[in-house]
């Protein structure tokens, strides 16, 4: 399945699991409603989705609280990179600009970033 040019909204852990399983490489933002930094990440992630071959999803763990413990989310926004269904890297340092997210992806999945 190819990446979309905008982040996919995921409602539940089941949606998250299906999204991750349907893409070889997927980046998922864990966010909360009312988080200004999280809201600012959405257009950044849209630009990253258009610039790379990485599928990008967004999930609010407050809508499925089990996700907080399952993925050890301690702050938002948290970006988690999945390859072949497994977590391979995470970025949990607050707001990240497009270059920082692209660099993060280039460090971990260079083929997906260099493809476009």
mmCIF file with all atom_site columns, C-alpha atoms in Angstrom:
data_model
loop_
_atom_site.group_PDB
_atom_site.id
_atom_site.type_symbol
_atom_site.label_atom_id
_atom_site.label_alt_id
_atom_site.label_comp_id
_atom_site.label_asym_id
_atom_site.label_entity_id
_atom_site.label_seq_id
_atom_site.pdbx_PDB_ins_code
_atom_site.Cartn_x
_atom_site.Cartn_y
_atom_site.Cartn_z
_atom_site.occupancy
_atom_site.B_iso_or_equiv
_atom_site.pdbx_formal_charge
_atom_site.auth_seq_id
_atom_site.auth_comp_id
_atom_site.auth_asym_id
_atom_site.auth_atom_id
_atom_site.pdbx_PDB_model_num
ATOM 1   C CA . UNK A 1 1   ? 0.000  0.000  0.000  1.00 0.00 ? 1   UNK A CA 1
ATOM 2   C CA . UNK A 1 2   ? 1.403  3.417  -0.850 1.00 0.00 ? 2   UNK A CA 1
ATOM 3   C CA . UNK A 1 3   ? 1.607  6.376  1.445  1.00 0.00 ? 3   UNK A CA 1
ATOM 4   C CA . UNK A 1 4   ? -1.043 9.079  1.325  1.00 0.00 ? 4   UNK A CA 1
ATOM 5   C CA . UNK A 1 5   ? -0.177 12.733 0.875  1.00 0.00 ? 5   UNK A CA 1
ATOM 6   C CA . UNK A 1 6   ? -1.858 13.611 4.166  1.00 0.00 ? 6   UNK A CA 1
ATOM 7   C CA . UNK A 1 7   ? -1.858 11.964 7.598  1.00 0.00 ? 7   UNK A CA 1
ATOM 8   C CA . UNK A 1 8   ? -4.516 9.335  8.272  1.00 0.00 ? 8   UNK A CA 1
ATOM 9   C CA . UNK A 1 9   ? -6.660 9.886  11.365 1.00 0.00 ? 9   UNK A CA 1
ATOM 10  C CA . UNK A 1 10  ? -6.763 6.758  13.481 1.00 0.00 ? 10  UNK A CA 1
ATOM 11  C CA . UNK A 1 11  ? -9.506 6.459  16.103 1.00 0.00 ? 11  UNK A CA 1
ATOM 12  C CA . UNK A 1 12  ? -8.622 3.313  18.066 1.00 0.00 ? 12  UNK A CA 1
ATOM 13  C CA . UNK A 1 13  ? -5.855 0.867  18.793 1.00 0.00 ? 13  UNK A CA 1
ATOM 14  C CA . UNK A 1 14  ? -7.415 -1.455 16.234 1.00 0.00 ? 14  UNK A CA 1
ATOM 15  C CA . UNK A 1 15  ? -7.226 1.306  13.605 1.00 0.00 ? 15  UNK A CA 1
ATOM 16  C CA . UNK A 1 16  ? -3.596 1.902  14.573 1.00 0.00 ? 16  UNK A CA 1
ATOM 17  C CA . UNK A 1 17  ? -2.757 -1.798 14.309 1.00 0.00 ? 17  UNK A CA 1
ATOM 18  C CA . UNK A 1 18  ? -4.417 -2.076 10.887 1.00 0.00 ? 18  UNK A CA 1
ATOM 19  C CA . UNK A 1 19  ? -2.617 1.066  9.639  1.00 0.00 ? 19  UNK A CA 1
ATOM 20  C CA . UNK A 1 20  ? 0.794  -0.155 10.810 1.00 0.00 ? 20  UNK A CA 1
ATOM 21  C CA . UNK A 1 21  ? 0.208  -3.655 9.426  1.00 0.00 ? 21  UNK A CA 1
ATOM 22  C CA . UNK A 1 22  ? -0.844 -2.323 6.015  1.00 0.00 ? 22  UNK A CA 1
ATOM 23  C CA . UNK A 1 23  ? 2.366  -0.309 5.467  1.00 0.00 ? 23  UNK A CA 1
ATOM 24  C CA . UNK A 1 24  ? 5.977  -1.501 5.408  1.00 0.00 ? 24  UNK A CA 1
ATOM 25  C CA . UNK A 1 25  ? 6.997  1.798  7.013  1.00 0.00 ? 25  UNK A CA 1
ATOM 26  C CA . UNK A 1 26  ? 4.646  3.997  9.033  1.00 0.00 ? 26  UNK A CA 1
ATOM 27  C CA . UNK A 1 27  ? 5.139  7.056  11.227 1.00 0.00 ? 27  UNK A CA 1
ATOM 28  C CA . UNK A 1 28  ? 2.427  7.669  13.831 1.00 0.00 ? 28  UNK A CA 1
ATOM 29  C CA . UNK A 1 29  ? 1.952  10.845 15.837 1.00 0.00 ? 29  UNK A CA 1
ATOM 30  C CA . UNK A 1 30  ? 0.442  10.387 19.279 1.00 0.00 ? 30  UNK A CA 1
ATOM 31  C CA . UNK A 1 31  ? -1.316 13.660 20.145 1.00 0.00 ? 31  UNK A CA 1
ATOM 32  C CA . UNK A 1 32  ? -3.977 15.066 22.429 1.00 0.00 ? 32  UNK A CA 1
ATOM 33  C CA . UNK A 1 33  ? -6.817 17.475 21.778 1.00 0.00 ? 33  UNK A CA 1
ATOM 34  C CA . UNK A 1 34  ? -6.006 20.996 22.877 1.00 0.00 ? 34  UNK A CA 1
ATOM 35  C CA . UNK A 1 35  ? -2.234 20.499 22.532 1.00 0.00 ? 35  UNK A CA 1
ATOM 36  C CA . UNK A 1 36  ? -0.966 23.481 20.523 1.00 0.00 ? 36  UNK A CA 1
ATOM 37  C CA . UNK A 1 37  ? 2.296  21.749 19.592 1.00 0.00 ? 37  UNK A CA 1
ATOM 38  C CA . UNK A 1 38  ? 0.332  18.703 18.414 1.00 0.00 ? 38  UNK A CA 1
ATOM 39  C CA . UNK A 1 39  ? -1.943 20.862 16.269 1.00 0.00 ? 39  UNK A CA 1
ATOM 40  C CA . UNK A 1 40  ? 1.106  22.575 14.764 1.00 0.00 ? 40  UNK A CA 1
ATOM 41  C CA . UNK A 1 41  ? 2.521  19.160 13.827 1.00 0.00 ? 41  UNK A CA 1
ATOM 42  C CA . UNK A 1 42  ? -0.383 18.273 11.512 1.00 0.00 ? 42  UNK A CA 1
ATOM 43  C CA . UNK A 1 43  ? 0.620  20.518 8.571  1.00 0.00 ? 43  UNK A CA 1
ATOM 44  C CA . UNK A 1 44  ? 4.271  19.548 9.099  1.00 0.00 ? 44  UNK A CA 1
ATOM 45  C CA . UNK A 1 45  ? 3.333  15.877 8.869  1.00 0.00 ? 45  UNK A CA 1
ATOM 46  C CA . UNK A 1 46  ? 1.286  16.579 5.750  1.00 0.00 ? 46  UNK A CA 1
ATOM 47  C CA . UNK A 1 47  ? 4.360  18.110 4.111  1.00 0.00 ? 47  UNK A CA 1
ATOM 48  C CA . UNK A 1 48  ? 6.508  15.164 5.215  1.00 0.00 ? 48  UNK A CA 1
ATOM 49  C CA . UNK A 1 49  ? 3.918  12.733 3.809  1.00 0.00 ? 49  UNK A CA 1
ATOM 50  C CA . UNK A 1 50  ? 4.084  14.494 0.441  1.00 0.00 ? 50  UNK A CA 1
ATOM 51  C CA . UNK A 1 51  ? 7.901  14.604 0.453  1.00 0.00 ? 51  UNK A CA 1
ATOM 52  C CA . UNK A 1 52  ? 8.502  10.956 1.400  1.00 0.00 ? 52  UNK A CA 1
ATOM 53  C CA . UNK A 1 53  ? 7.107  7.485  0.826  1.00 0.00 ? 53  UNK A CA 1
ATOM 54  C CA . UNK A 1 54  ? 6.309  7.090  4.515  1.00 0.00 ? 54  UNK A CA 1
ATOM 55  C CA . UNK A 1 55  ? 2.690  6.528  5.520  1.00 0.00 ? 55  UNK A CA 1
ATOM 56  C CA . UNK A 1 56  ? 1.757  8.882  8.347  1.00 0.00 ? 56  UNK A CA 1
ATOM 57  C CA . UNK A 1 57  ? -0.997 8.401  10.875 1.00 0.00 ? 57  UNK A CA 1
ATOM 58  C CA . UNK A 1 58  ? -2.257 10.384 13.847 1.00 0.00 ? 58  UNK A CA 1
ATOM 59  C CA . UNK A 1 59  ? -3.878 8.906  16.938 1.00 0.00 ? 59  UNK A CA 1
ATOM 60  C CA . UNK A 1 60  ? -5.195 10.492 20.128 1.00 0.00 ? 60  UNK A CA 1
ATOM 61  C CA . UNK A 1 61  ? -4.416 7.988  22.879 1.00 0.00 ? 61  UNK A CA 1
ATOM 62  C CA . UNK A 1 62  ? -6.982 9.774  25.040 1.00 0.00 ? 62  UNK A CA 1
ATOM 63  C CA . UNK A 1 63  ? -9.621 8.187  22.785 1.00 0.00 ? 63  UNK A CA 1
ATOM 64  C CA . UNK A 1 64  ? -8.195 4.709  23.517 1.00 0.00 ? 64  UNK A CA 1
ATOM 65  C CA . UNK A 1 65  ? -6.393 5.105  26.847 1.00 0.00 ? 65  UNK A CA 1
ATOM 66  C CA . UNK A 1 66  ? -4.827 1.623  26.642 1.00 0.00 ? 66  UNK A CA 1
ATOM 67  C CA . UNK A 1 67  ? -2.494 3.057  23.970 1.00 0.00 ? 67  UNK A CA 1
ATOM 68  C CA . UNK A 1 68  ? -0.747 5.264  26.570 1.00 0.00 ? 68  UNK A CA 1
ATOM 69  C CA . UNK A 1 69  ? 0.652  2.254  28.421 1.00 0.00 ? 69  UNK A CA 1
ATOM 70  C CA . UNK A 1 70  ? 0.988  0.018  25.387 1.00 0.00 ? 70  UNK A CA 1
ATOM 71  C CA . UNK A 1 71  ? 3.297  2.502  23.638 1.00 0.00 ? 71  UNK A CA 1
ATOM 72  C CA . UNK A 1 72  ? 4.692  4.134  26.801 1.00 0.00 ? 72  UNK A CA 1
ATOM 73  C CA . UNK A 1 73  ? 3.550  7.601  25.713 1.00 0.00 ? 73  UNK A CA 1
ATOM 74  C CA . UNK A 1 74  ? 4.799  10.055 28.351 1.00 0.00 ? 74  UNK A CA 1
ATOM 75  C CA . UNK A 1 75  ? 4.487  13.319 26.429 1.00 0.00 ? 75  UNK A CA 1
ATOM 76  C CA . UNK A 1 76  ? 2.849  14.650 23.285 1.00 0.00 ? 76  UNK A CA 1
ATOM 77  C CA . UNK A 1 77  ? 3.481  14.993 20.502 1.00 0.00 ? 77  UNK A CA 1
ATOM 78  C CA . UNK A 1 78  ? 5.310  11.667 20.281 1.00 0.00 ? 78  UNK A CA 1
ATOM 79  C CA . UNK A 1 79  ? 6.273  10.288 16.875 1.00 0.00 ? 79  UNK A CA 1
ATOM 80  C CA . UNK A 1 80  ? 6.771  6.521  16.632 1.00 0.00 ? 80  UNK A CA 1
ATOM 81  C CA . UNK A 1 81  ? 8.256  4.870  13.569 1.00 0.00 ? 81  UNK A CA 1
ATOM 82  C CA . UNK A 1 82  ? 7.143  1.353  12.664 1.00 0.00 ? 82  UNK A CA 1
ATOM 83  C CA . UNK A 1 83  ? 8.802  -0.984 10.194 1.00 0.00 ? 83  UNK A CA 1
ATOM 84  C CA . UNK A 1 84  ? 7.113  -4.266 9.296  1.00 0.00 ? 84  UNK A CA 1
ATOM 85  C CA . UNK A 1 85  ? 4.728  -3.752 12.222 1.00 0.00 ? 85  UNK A CA 1
ATOM 86  C CA . UNK A 1 86  ? 7.401  -3.218 14.887 1.00 0.00 ? 86  UNK A CA 1
ATOM 87  C CA . UNK A 1 87  ? 8.435  0.009  16.604 1.00 0.00 ? 87  UNK A CA 1
ATOM 88  C CA . UNK A 1 88  ? 11.951 0.883  15.459 1.00 0.00 ? 88  UNK A CA 1
ATOM 89  C CA . UNK A 1 89  ? 12.398 4.483  16.632 1.00 0.00 ? 89  UNK A CA 1
ATOM 90  C CA . UNK A 1 90  ? 10.643 7.328  18.389 1.00 0.00 ? 90  UNK A CA 1
ATOM 91  C CA . UNK A 1 91  ? 10.906 11.092 18.636 1.00 0.00 ? 91  UNK A CA 1
ATOM 92  C CA . UNK A 1 92  ? 9.333  12.586 21.762 1.00 0.00 ? 92  UNK A CA 1
ATOM 93  C CA . UNK A 1 93  ? 10.924 16.008 22.012 1.00 0.00 ? 93  UNK A CA 1
ATOM 94  C CA . UNK A 1 94  ? 7.950  18.308 21.454 1.00 0.00 ? 94  UNK A CA 1
ATOM 95  C CA . UNK A 1 95  ? 7.243  20.163 18.226 1.00 0.00 ? 95  UNK A CA 1
ATOM 96  C CA . UNK A 1 96  ? 9.467  19.175 15.314 1.00 0.00 ? 96  UNK A CA 1
ATOM 97  C CA . UNK A 1 97  ? 9.692  21.050 12.026 1.00 0.00 ? 97  UNK A CA 1
ATOM 98  C CA . UNK A 1 98  ? 9.560  19.354 8.657  1.00 0.00 ? 98  UNK A CA 1
ATOM 99  C CA . UNK A 1 99  ? 13.344 19.171 8.304  1.00 0.00 ? 99  UNK A CA 1
ATOM 100 C CA . UNK A 1 100 ? 13.719 17.537 11.723 1.00 0.00 ? 100 UNK A CA 1
ATOM 101 C CA . UNK A 1 101 ? 11.055 14.917 10.936 1.00 0.00 ? 101 UNK A CA 1
ATOM 102 C CA . UNK A 1 102 ? 12.539 14.254 7.485  1.00 0.00 ? 102 UNK A CA 1
ATOM 103 C CA . UNK A 1 103 ? 16.027 13.940 9.013  1.00 0.00 ? 103 UNK A CA 1
ATOM 104 C CA . UNK A 1 104 ? 14.642 11.524 11.629 1.00 0.00 ? 104 UNK A CA 1
ATOM 105 C CA . UNK A 1 105 ? 13.138 9.401  8.843  1.00 0.00 ? 105 UNK A CA 1
ATOM 106 C CA . UNK A 1 106 ? 16.319 9.632  6.740  1.00 0.00 ? 106 UNK A CA 1
ATOM 107 C CA . UNK A 1 107 ? 18.331 8.327  9.697  1.00 0.00 ? 107 UNK A CA 1
ATOM 108 C CA . UNK A 1 108 ? 16.052 5.331  10.178 1.00 0.00 ? 108 UNK A CA 1
ATOM 109 C CA . UNK A 1 109 ? 14.540 4.555  6.748  1.00 0.00 ? 109 UNK A CA 1
ATOM 110 C CA . UNK A 1 110 ? 16.716 6.300  4.135  1.00 0.00 ? 110 UNK A CA 1
ATOM 111 C CA . UNK A 1 111 ? 15.166 4.423  1.201  1.00 0.00 ? 111 UNK A CA 1
ATOM 112 C CA . UNK A 1 112 ? 11.689 5.808  2.003  1.00 0.00 ? 112 UNK A CA 1
ATOM 113 C CA . UNK A 1 113 ? 12.966 9.376  2.180  1.00 0.00 ? 113 UNK A CA 1
ATOM 114 C CA . UNK A 1 114 ? 15.204 9.232  -0.859 1.00 0.00 ? 114 UNK A CA 1
ATOM 115 C CA . UNK A 1 115 ? 12.478 7.692  -3.011 1.00 0.00 ? 115 UNK A CA 1
ATOM 116 C CA . UNK A 1 116 ? 10.839 11.034 -3.862 1.00 0.00 ? 116 UNK A CA 1
#
